[in-house]
XYZ file of N, CA, C and O in Angstrom:
692
model
N -35.809 -5.919 19.822
C -35.814 -6.517 21.139
C -36.949 -7.536 21.224
O -38.104 -7.188 21.009
N -36.644 -8.796 21.522
C -37.709 -9.776 21.700
C -38.460 -9.508 23.004
O -37.858 -9.163 24.018
N -39.764 -9.667 22.956
C -40.582 -9.401 24.139
C -40.692 -10.644 25.008
O -40.871 -11.749 24.518
N -40.583 -10.432 26.308
C -40.683 -11.499 27.286
C -42.129 -11.691 27.727
O -42.506 -12.757 28.184
N -42.934 -10.611 27.599
C -44.311 -10.617 28.096
C -45.280 -10.207 26.993
O -44.927 -9.441 26.105
N -46.499 -10.692 27.120
C -47.558 -10.272 26.204
C -48.040 -8.875 26.609
O -47.791 -8.437 27.739
N -48.752 -8.182 25.718
C -49.309 -6.882 26.090
C -50.231 -6.958 27.316
O -50.243 -6.058 28.153
N -50.981 -8.041 27.429
C -51.861 -8.219 28.591
C -51.042 -8.349 29.871
O -51.373 -7.745 30.900
N -49.978 -9.126 29.818
C -49.116 -9.287 30.992
C -48.480 -7.958 31.383
O -48.379 -7.646 32.571
N -48.076 -7.169 30.410
C -47.488 -5.857 30.690
C -48.499 -4.981 31.416
O -48.185 -4.348 32.431
N -49.738 -4.942 30.917
C -50.772 -4.109 31.542
C -51.078 -4.584 32.964
O -51.177 -3.779 33.892
N -51.200 -5.902 33.143
C -51.502 -6.447 34.475
C -50.371 -6.146 35.448
O -50.607 -5.720 36.588
N -49.130 -6.346 35.025
C -47.997 -6.110 35.922
C -47.822 -4.630 36.246
O -47.454 -4.281 37.370
N -48.087 -3.761 35.284
C -48.004 -2.326 35.563
C -49.055 -1.937 36.601
O -48.764 -1.201 37.548
N -50.259 -2.454 36.450
C -51.297 -2.200 37.458
C -50.909 -2.773 38.816
O -51.132 -2.146 39.851
N -50.325 -3.958 38.818
C -49.898 -4.588 40.065
C -48.840 -3.738 40.770
O -48.923 -3.505 41.980
N -47.863 -3.246 40.025
C -46.823 -2.400 40.625
C -47.423 -1.111 41.182
O -47.057 -0.669 42.275
N -48.348 -0.520 40.446
C -49.007 0.702 40.925
C -49.808 0.441 42.191
O -49.767 1.234 43.142
N -50.526 -0.682 42.236
C -51.332 -1.007 43.415
C -50.437 -1.297 44.618
O -50.717 -0.843 45.731
N -49.371 -2.041 44.415
C -48.451 -2.345 45.519
C -47.906 -1.051 46.115
O -47.866 -0.882 47.333
N -47.515 -0.106 45.279
C -46.978 1.156 45.777
C -48.083 2.037 46.360
O -47.939 2.587 47.444
N -49.184 2.167 45.668
C -50.253 3.070 46.086
C -50.891 2.647 47.407
O -51.162 3.463 48.271
N -51.118 1.356 47.563
C -51.794 0.886 48.763
C -50.818 0.562 49.888
O -51.236 0.083 50.944
N -49.545 0.824 49.676
C -48.516 0.592 50.694
C -48.578 -0.835 51.235
O -48.676 -1.060 52.441
N -48.536 -1.796 50.326
C -48.572 -3.194 50.707
C -47.229 -3.567 51.324
O -46.195 -3.492 50.670
N -47.233 -3.947 52.574
C -46.023 -4.365 53.267
C -45.200 -3.198 53.788
O -45.554 -2.028 53.607
N -44.078 -3.508 54.429
C -43.192 -2.454 54.934
C -42.644 -1.607 53.774
O -42.506 -2.098 52.652
N -42.325 -0.354 54.056
C -41.881 0.569 53.012
C -40.710 0.035 52.206
O -40.695 0.135 50.983
N -39.723 -0.525 52.876
C -38.530 -0.978 52.163
C -38.856 -2.115 51.197
O -38.361 -2.144 50.077
N -39.703 -3.033 51.621
C -40.067 -4.152 50.751
C -40.995 -3.673 49.643
O -40.852 -4.057 48.487
N -41.948 -2.819 49.977
C -42.886 -2.291 48.979
C -42.138 -1.597 47.853
O -42.404 -1.824 46.681
N -41.184 -0.740 48.198
C -40.426 -0.029 47.172
C -39.659 -0.997 46.280
O -39.626 -0.835 45.062
N -39.061 -2.000 46.878
C -38.286 -2.967 46.099
C -39.186 -3.765 45.155
O -38.854 -3.963 43.989
N -40.311 -4.220 45.656
C -41.227 -5.014 44.837
C -41.780 -4.168 43.688
O -41.777 -4.596 42.528
N -42.257 -2.973 44.002
C -42.817 -2.100 42.965
C -41.762 -1.771 41.908
O -42.046 -1.793 40.705
N -40.537 -1.506 42.332
C -39.464 -1.153 41.400
C -39.092 -2.332 40.513
O -38.956 -2.184 39.300
N -38.938 -3.503 41.114
C -38.533 -4.690 40.345
C -39.611 -5.091 39.346
O -39.300 -5.597 38.270
N -40.860 -4.828 39.663
C -41.934 -5.107 38.702
C -41.994 -4.009 37.647
O -42.149 -4.278 36.455
N -41.873 -2.755 38.053
C -42.106 -1.615 37.159
C -41.054 -1.487 36.057
O -41.410 -1.238 34.904
N -39.792 -1.621 36.373
C -38.741 -1.351 35.378
C -38.855 -2.259 34.145
O -38.895 -1.764 33.025
N -38.928 -3.582 34.307
C -39.028 -4.401 33.085
C -40.363 -4.224 32.358
O -40.418 -4.324 31.127
N -41.421 -3.931 33.107
C -42.724 -3.735 32.483
C -42.708 -2.462 31.639
O -43.234 -2.439 30.524
N -42.102 -1.420 32.155
C -42.006 -0.173 31.399
C -41.143 -0.383 30.165
O -41.455 0.103 29.078
N -40.055 -1.136 30.320
C -39.227 -1.426 29.146
C -40.017 -2.200 28.104
O -40.021 -1.856 26.923
N -40.711 -3.234 28.534
C -41.491 -4.050 27.598
C -42.591 -3.240 26.928
O -42.846 -3.387 25.747
N -43.256 -2.382 27.704
C -44.410 -1.674 27.190
C -44.106 -0.411 26.407
O -44.860 -0.035 25.514
N -42.997 0.261 26.738
C -42.773 1.582 26.162
C -41.451 1.759 25.436
O -41.250 2.783 24.794
N -40.519 0.818 25.531
C -39.220 0.976 24.881
C -39.416 1.038 23.364
O -40.045 0.176 22.774
N -38.891 2.072 22.750
C -39.023 2.253 21.315
C -40.302 2.961 20.905
O -40.522 3.209 19.725
N -41.135 3.304 21.854
C -42.404 3.976 21.557
C -42.168 5.467 21.315
O -41.079 5.988 21.596
N -43.174 6.182 20.818
C -43.032 7.635 20.665
C -42.705 8.334 21.994
O -41.934 9.293 22.014
N -43.271 7.850 23.106
C -42.963 8.448 24.415
C -41.478 8.274 24.740
O -40.833 9.193 25.249
N -40.938 7.102 24.445
C -39.518 6.830 24.665
C -38.658 7.747 23.797
O -37.706 8.366 24.265
N -39.005 7.850 22.523
C -38.230 8.681 21.606
C -38.267 10.149 22.016
O -37.233 10.834 21.980
N -39.432 10.634 22.444
C -39.536 12.034 22.872
C -38.763 12.282 24.157
O -38.164 13.343 24.326
N -38.763 11.316 25.060
C -38.014 11.457 26.312
C -36.520 11.526 26.034
O -35.815 12.398 26.557
N -36.018 10.629 25.196
C -34.594 10.631 24.851
C -34.237 11.920 24.107
O -33.208 12.545 24.380
N -35.106 12.341 23.196
C -34.861 13.568 22.437
C -34.842 14.792 23.357
O -33.959 15.650 23.238
N -35.788 14.859 24.302
C -35.834 15.994 25.230
C -34.589 16.025 26.116
O -33.989 17.090 26.319
N -34.187 14.869 26.623
C -32.983 14.799 27.453
C -31.753 15.168 26.639
O -30.875 15.912 27.105
N -31.691 14.710 25.403
C -30.576 15.063 24.520
C -30.528 16.553 24.237
O -29.446 17.156 24.208
N -31.698 17.168 24.044
C -31.744 18.616 23.805
C -31.280 19.406 25.012
O -30.576 20.412 24.877
N -31.673 18.964 26.211
C -31.228 19.647 27.435
C -29.710 19.559 27.564
O -29.035 20.550 27.846
N -29.174 18.378 27.351
C -27.725 18.197 27.466
C -27.002 19.014 26.398
O -25.993 19.669 26.683
N -27.513 19.006 25.179
C -26.889 19.781 24.104
C -26.921 21.275 24.416
O -25.949 21.988 24.179
N -28.024 21.762 24.978
C -28.116 23.165 25.369
C -27.083 23.494 26.437
O -26.425 24.549 26.377
N -26.918 22.602 27.399
C -25.904 22.827 28.440
C -24.493 22.832 27.846
O -23.656 23.654 28.227
N -24.240 21.921 26.922
C -22.919 21.884 26.284
C -22.685 23.140 25.446
O -21.584 23.702 25.450
N -23.707 23.581 24.730
C -23.575 24.789 23.909
C -23.363 26.037 24.752
O -22.722 26.988 24.313
N -23.909 26.032 25.964
C -23.780 27.212 26.820
C -22.361 27.389 27.355
O -22.037 28.429 27.910
N -21.517 26.375 27.173
C -20.134 26.492 27.645
C -19.273 27.293 26.672
O -18.104 27.542 26.950
N -19.849 27.664 25.545
C -19.089 28.439 24.560
C -18.100 27.546 23.846
O -18.423 26.473 23.386
N -16.901 28.006 23.756
C -15.871 27.257 23.052
C -15.085 26.330 23.950
O -14.002 25.891 23.569
N -15.604 26.017 25.140
C -14.876 25.149 26.069
C -14.711 23.750 25.471
O -15.508 23.301 24.646
N -13.687 23.090 25.891
C -13.369 21.755 25.399
C -14.518 20.781 25.629
O -14.801 19.932 24.789
N -15.228 20.925 26.752
C -16.310 20.011 27.107
C -17.480 20.100 26.128
O -18.275 19.178 26.011
N -17.576 21.189 25.377
C -18.672 21.368 24.416
C -18.640 20.300 23.322
O -19.645 20.061 22.670
N -17.518 19.642 23.133
C -17.403 18.607 22.116
C -17.815 17.224 22.596
O -17.680 16.250 21.863
N -18.335 17.124 23.815
C -18.725 15.822 24.362
C -19.891 15.230 23.584
O -20.744 15.944 23.063
N -19.929 13.926 23.500
C -21.004 13.213 22.805
C -22.256 13.187 23.676
O -22.231 12.695 24.810
N -23.353 13.688 23.135
C -24.611 13.721 23.880
C -25.081 12.303 24.191
O -25.506 12.016 25.313
N -24.975 11.399 23.233
C -25.436 10.020 23.453
C -24.622 9.324 24.543
O -25.173 8.589 25.358
N -23.317 9.549 24.551
C -22.481 8.946 25.591
C -22.815 9.540 26.951
O -22.837 8.821 27.964
N -23.103 10.835 26.990
C -23.478 11.468 28.261
C -24.819 10.932 28.770
O -24.973 10.702 29.968
N -25.785 10.742 27.879
C -27.070 10.172 28.291
C -26.848 8.768 28.855
O -27.390 8.409 29.899
N -26.040 7.966 28.180
C -25.734 6.628 28.670
C -25.074 6.652 30.034
O -25.405 5.859 30.916
N -24.149 7.595 30.229
C -23.488 7.716 31.528
C -24.473 8.143 32.608
O -24.435 7.627 33.734
N -25.364 9.069 32.284
C -26.372 9.506 33.257
C -27.306 8.356 33.648
O -27.651 8.197 34.824
N -27.688 7.550 32.679
C -28.547 6.402 32.981
C -27.773 5.391 33.833
O -28.327 4.804 34.765
N -26.503 5.194 33.547
C -25.678 4.316 34.379
C -25.596 4.822 35.809
O -25.712 4.055 36.769
N -25.423 6.134 35.977
C -25.383 6.713 37.322
C -26.733 6.593 38.022
O -26.795 6.362 39.239
N -27.810 6.726 37.256
C -29.145 6.558 37.834
C -29.348 5.121 38.304
O -29.963 4.880 39.343
N -28.805 4.158 37.561
C -28.865 2.758 37.992
C -28.104 2.566 39.302
O -28.548 1.838 40.194
N -26.961 3.202 39.415
C -26.180 3.077 40.651
C -26.970 3.640 41.826
O -27.032 3.036 42.901
N -27.619 4.799 41.621
C -28.463 5.383 42.668
C -29.601 4.424 43.039
O -29.869 4.181 44.211
N -30.268 3.868 42.022
C -31.392 2.963 42.278
C -30.930 1.726 43.046
O -31.615 1.281 43.977
N -29.791 1.180 42.675
C -29.283 0.009 43.399
C -28.980 0.354 44.850
O -29.237 -0.447 45.753
N -28.436 1.535 45.083
C -28.192 1.973 46.456
C -29.483 2.079 47.245
O -29.532 1.725 48.427
N -30.547 2.533 46.597
C -31.851 2.640 47.260
C -32.461 1.273 47.542
O -33.221 1.116 48.495
N -32.147 0.290 46.722
C -32.755 -1.027 46.867
C -31.975 -1.961 47.792
O -32.511 -2.974 48.239
N -30.731 -1.620 48.079
C -29.934 -2.468 48.966
C -30.465 -2.410 50.393
O -30.938 -1.372 50.845
N -30.373 -3.517 51.121
C -30.778 -3.470 52.528
C -29.794 -2.621 53.332
O -28.600 -2.564 53.022
N -30.297 -1.960 54.352
C -29.462 -1.084 55.169
C -28.344 -1.873 55.841
O -27.265 -1.338 56.089
N -28.567 -3.154 56.083
C -27.538 -3.999 56.693
C -26.264 -4.029 55.852
O -25.181 -4.240 56.367
N -26.401 -3.831 54.563
C -25.238 -3.847 53.676
C -24.337 -2.639 53.890
O -23.225 -2.600 53.390
N -24.791 -1.651 54.658
C -23.982 -0.452 54.879
C -22.718 -0.749 55.684
O -21.762 0.016 55.638
N -22.690 -1.877 56.396
C -21.476 -2.247 57.130
C -20.319 -2.476 56.165
O -19.185 -2.168 56.476
N -20.622 -3.000 54.988
C -19.580 -3.268 53.997
C -19.513 -2.207 52.911
O -18.448 -1.948 52.377
N -20.659 -1.619 52.567
C -20.701 -0.683 51.447
C -20.768 0.781 51.867
O -20.770 1.662 51.018
N -20.879 1.040 53.147
C -20.908 2.416 53.627
C -22.230 3.104 53.352
O -23.276 2.469 53.247
N -22.167 4.407 53.211
C -23.381 5.208 53.040
C -24.162 4.879 51.775
O -25.339 5.178 51.683
N -23.498 4.311 50.799
C -24.169 3.949 49.550
C -25.392 3.076 49.818
O -26.445 3.254 49.212
N -25.286 2.143 50.747
C -26.381 1.219 51.042
C -27.459 1.866 51.909
O -28.495 1.257 52.150
N -27.250 3.091 52.367
C -28.276 3.756 53.174
C -29.154 4.680 52.335
O -30.053 5.319 52.870
N -28.878 4.769 51.023
C -29.760 5.547 50.156
C -31.151 4.918 50.191
O -31.281 3.703 50.328
N -32.171 5.735 50.060
C -33.539 5.211 50.061
C -34.438 6.147 49.272
O -34.203 7.357 49.222
N -35.446 5.566 48.653
C -36.469 6.398 48.044
C -37.233 7.053 49.190
O -37.442 6.422 50.225
N -37.669 8.300 49.038
C -38.412 8.934 50.139
C -39.698 8.161 50.423
O -40.291 7.570 49.528
N -40.090 8.158 51.675
C -41.287 7.421 52.061
C -42.523 8.192 51.634
O -42.587 9.409 51.746
N -43.494 7.483 51.134
C -44.764 8.100 50.758
C -45.844 7.558 51.679
O -45.747 6.437 52.177
N -46.856 8.355 51.897
C -47.946 7.937 52.763
C -48.828 6.907 52.092
O -48.693 6.604 50.902
N -49.744 6.370 52.857
C -50.681 5.396 52.307
C -51.562 6.102 51.273
O -51.881 7.276 51.412
N -51.909 5.387 50.246
C -52.700 5.890 49.125
C -52.008 7.041 48.407
O -52.631 7.999 47.983
N -50.701 6.919 48.287
C -49.885 7.859 47.515
C -48.815 7.072 46.787
O -48.235 6.142 47.333
N -48.543 7.486 45.565
C -47.450 6.870 44.822
C -46.143 7.533 45.220
O -46.098 8.729 45.492
N -45.087 6.749 45.236
C -43.762 7.265 45.528
C -43.224 7.871 44.227
O -42.729 7.150 43.353
N -43.332 9.179 44.095
C -43.003 9.853 42.834
C -41.558 9.616 42.405
O -41.294 9.359 41.230
N -40.611 9.701 43.316
C -39.210 9.518 42.937
C -38.963 8.107 42.432
O -38.261 7.903 41.454
N -39.557 7.116 43.084
C -39.413 5.732 42.640
C -39.925 5.587 41.214
O -39.271 4.970 40.378
N -41.076 6.183 40.900
C -41.665 6.033 39.579
C -40.903 6.804 38.521
O -40.765 6.336 37.392
N -40.371 7.965 38.856
C -39.557 8.705 37.884
C -38.316 7.894 37.534
O -37.964 7.733 36.365
N -37.662 7.359 38.552
C -36.462 6.545 38.325
C -36.821 5.287 37.541
O -36.133 4.922 36.580
N -37.917 4.615 37.901
C -38.316 3.389 37.203
C -38.655 3.667 35.742
O -38.274 2.904 34.851
N -39.346 4.768 35.479
C -39.713 5.099 34.099
C -38.477 5.415 33.271
O -38.312 4.919 32.155
N -37.589 6.238 33.816
C -36.369 6.574 33.077
C -35.520 5.341 32.819
O -35.017 5.133 31.710
N -35.366 4.492 33.827
C -34.555 3.287 33.647
C -35.237 2.279 32.732
O -34.570 1.603 31.946
N -36.539 2.182 32.820
C -37.256 1.255 31.958
C -37.136 1.628 30.493
O -36.950 0.771 29.633
N -37.235 2.915 30.204
C -37.189 3.350 28.809
C -35.768 3.493 28.281
O -35.544 3.365 27.091
N -34.810 3.769 29.149
C -33.479 4.136 28.656
C -32.359 3.199 29.076
O -31.194 3.518 28.869
N -32.664 2.051 29.639
C -31.598 1.142 30.081
C -30.798 0.557 28.942
O -29.737 -0.016 29.164
N -31.283 0.695 27.722
C -30.545 0.170 26.586
C -29.521 1.167 26.051
O -28.764 0.846 25.149
N -29.447 2.380 26.620
C -28.552 3.410 26.096
C -27.105 3.346 26.591
O -26.206 3.673 25.831
N -26.840 2.970 27.853
C -25.437 2.934 28.271
C -24.639 1.881 27.512
O -25.180 0.856 27.108
N -23.376 2.152 27.341
C -22.496 1.208 26.675
C -21.498 0.627 27.663
O -21.508 0.937 28.849
N -20.644 -0.215 27.176
C -19.576 -0.781 27.988
C -20.088 -1.710 29.073
O -21.164 -2.292 28.980
N -19.301 -1.845 30.113
C -19.609 -2.736 31.225
C -20.895 -2.311 31.924
O -21.746 -3.151 32.251
N -21.076 -1.008 32.135
C -22.289 -0.512 32.796
C -23.515 -0.852 31.956
O -24.545 -1.280 32.479
N -23.432 -0.678 30.656
C -24.547 -1.014 29.778
C -24.886 -2.491 29.813
O -26.062 -2.871 29.839
N -23.854 -3.332 29.819
C -24.093 -4.774 29.887
C -24.779 -5.151 31.200
O -25.702 -5.963 31.212
N -24.345 -4.543 32.289
C -24.938 -4.845 33.594
C -26.378 -4.348 33.657
O -27.261 -5.063 34.142
N -26.634 -3.139 33.161
C -28.002 -2.608 33.223
C -28.963 -3.457 32.397
O -30.065 -3.772 32.853
N -28.564 -3.820 31.204
C -29.432 -4.657 30.377
C -29.647 -6.025 31.025
O -30.747 -6.574 30.990
N -28.610 -6.576 31.635
C -28.736 -7.875 32.315
C -29.694 -7.782 33.497
O -30.506 -8.696 33.717
N -29.628 -6.698 34.261
C -30.531 -6.528 35.399
C -31.984 -6.420 34.951
O -32.876 -7.019 35.554
N -32.227 -5.668 33.898
C -33.596 -5.539 33.394
C -34.089 -6.867 32.836
O -35.233 -7.264 33.087
N -33.241 -7.575 32.106
C -33.635 -8.882 31.562
C -33.932 -9.876 32.685
O -34.908 -10.625 32.621
N -33.090 -9.879 33.713
C -33.297 -10.776 34.842
C -34.625 -10.488 35.530
O -35.411 -11.401 35.799
N -34.895 -9.210 35.787
C -36.155 -8.876 36.460
C -37.354 -9.164 35.558
O -38.418 -9.552 36.041
N -37.188 -9.015 34.249
C -38.284 -9.343 33.326
C -38.612 -10.831 33.398
O -39.788 -11.214 33.413
N -37.593 -11.675 33.455
C -37.824 -13.115 33.537
C -38.416 -13.512 34.890
O -39.137 -14.505 34.984
N -38.117 -12.724 35.925
C -38.683 -13.013 37.247
C -40.170 -12.674 37.320
O -40.945 -13.393 37.940
N -40.566 -11.557 36.710
C -41.953 -11.102 36.852
C -42.867 -11.572 35.726
O -44.089 -11.524 35.875
N -42.338 -12.029 34.614
C -43.164 -12.432 33.468
C -44.207 -13.499 33.804
O -45.334 -13.421 33.314
N -43.895 -14.494 34.637
C -44.914 -15.514 34.916
C -45.992 -15.086 35.927
O -46.967 -15.788 36.117
N -45.827 -13.944 36.574
C -46.774 -13.542 37.625
C -48.221 -13.389 37.158
O -49.133 -13.846 37.857
N -48.514 -12.762 36.001
C -49.930 -12.634 35.602
C -50.622 -13.984 35.432
O -51.766 -14.162 35.864
N -49.937 -14.932 34.825
C -50.532 -16.252 34.630
C -50.697 -16.965 35.964
O -51.717 -17.615 36.223
N -49.725 -16.806 36.839
C -49.763 -17.456 38.143
C -50.869 -16.859 39.025
O -51.629 -17.603 39.656
N -50.980 -15.540 39.033
C -51.922 -14.878 39.937
C -53.341 -14.774 39.377
O -54.311 -14.916 40.118
N -53.453 -14.483 38.079
C -54.763 -14.183 37.515
C -55.181 -15.121 36.390
O -56.268 -14.963 35.831
N -54.331 -16.038 36.027
C -54.653 -16.964 34.951
C -54.652 -16.303 33.585
O -55.248 -16.811 32.649
N -53.993 -15.151 33.475
C -53.944 -14.431 32.205
C -52.488 -14.165 31.855
O -51.694 -13.811 32.697
N -52.153 -14.372 30.611
C -50.785 -14.084 30.177
C -50.887 -13.341 28.910
O -50.299 -12.801 28.213
């Protein structure tokens, strides 16, 4: 995977996303969107393919394999663990998009657009937002098919949007 950002830019943007969320900069809905859009590509750039990424995928694969094995001789026990992980990441992307959509979109999209990350108080990180961002940042390359193409495109798009910010804001890239 070619990198869009330097290691310095990754560190600066990760700190920026943490500060935006921790200090509750702006209204909750905007803060969550900004922190998420910065965090996901930064986590992908900084940790994709790392030992932490490999251990996370391995742990998730082991959990899924244990669940499949617990079904005994059921037909579902033959399911592909990698395909299931990809599907779960695709579903997590759908949840995240629902959380990031403006509530006004609920007129056309229904309850899906009313999903939201839980609100966190000032000087607190939004734990659910960060869990979702970390999982999506490290594992967005796993889904296949149309969902996989869309997830990778979304991460690439957000990476290109946030990559110039360190140089623009701090003169460091």
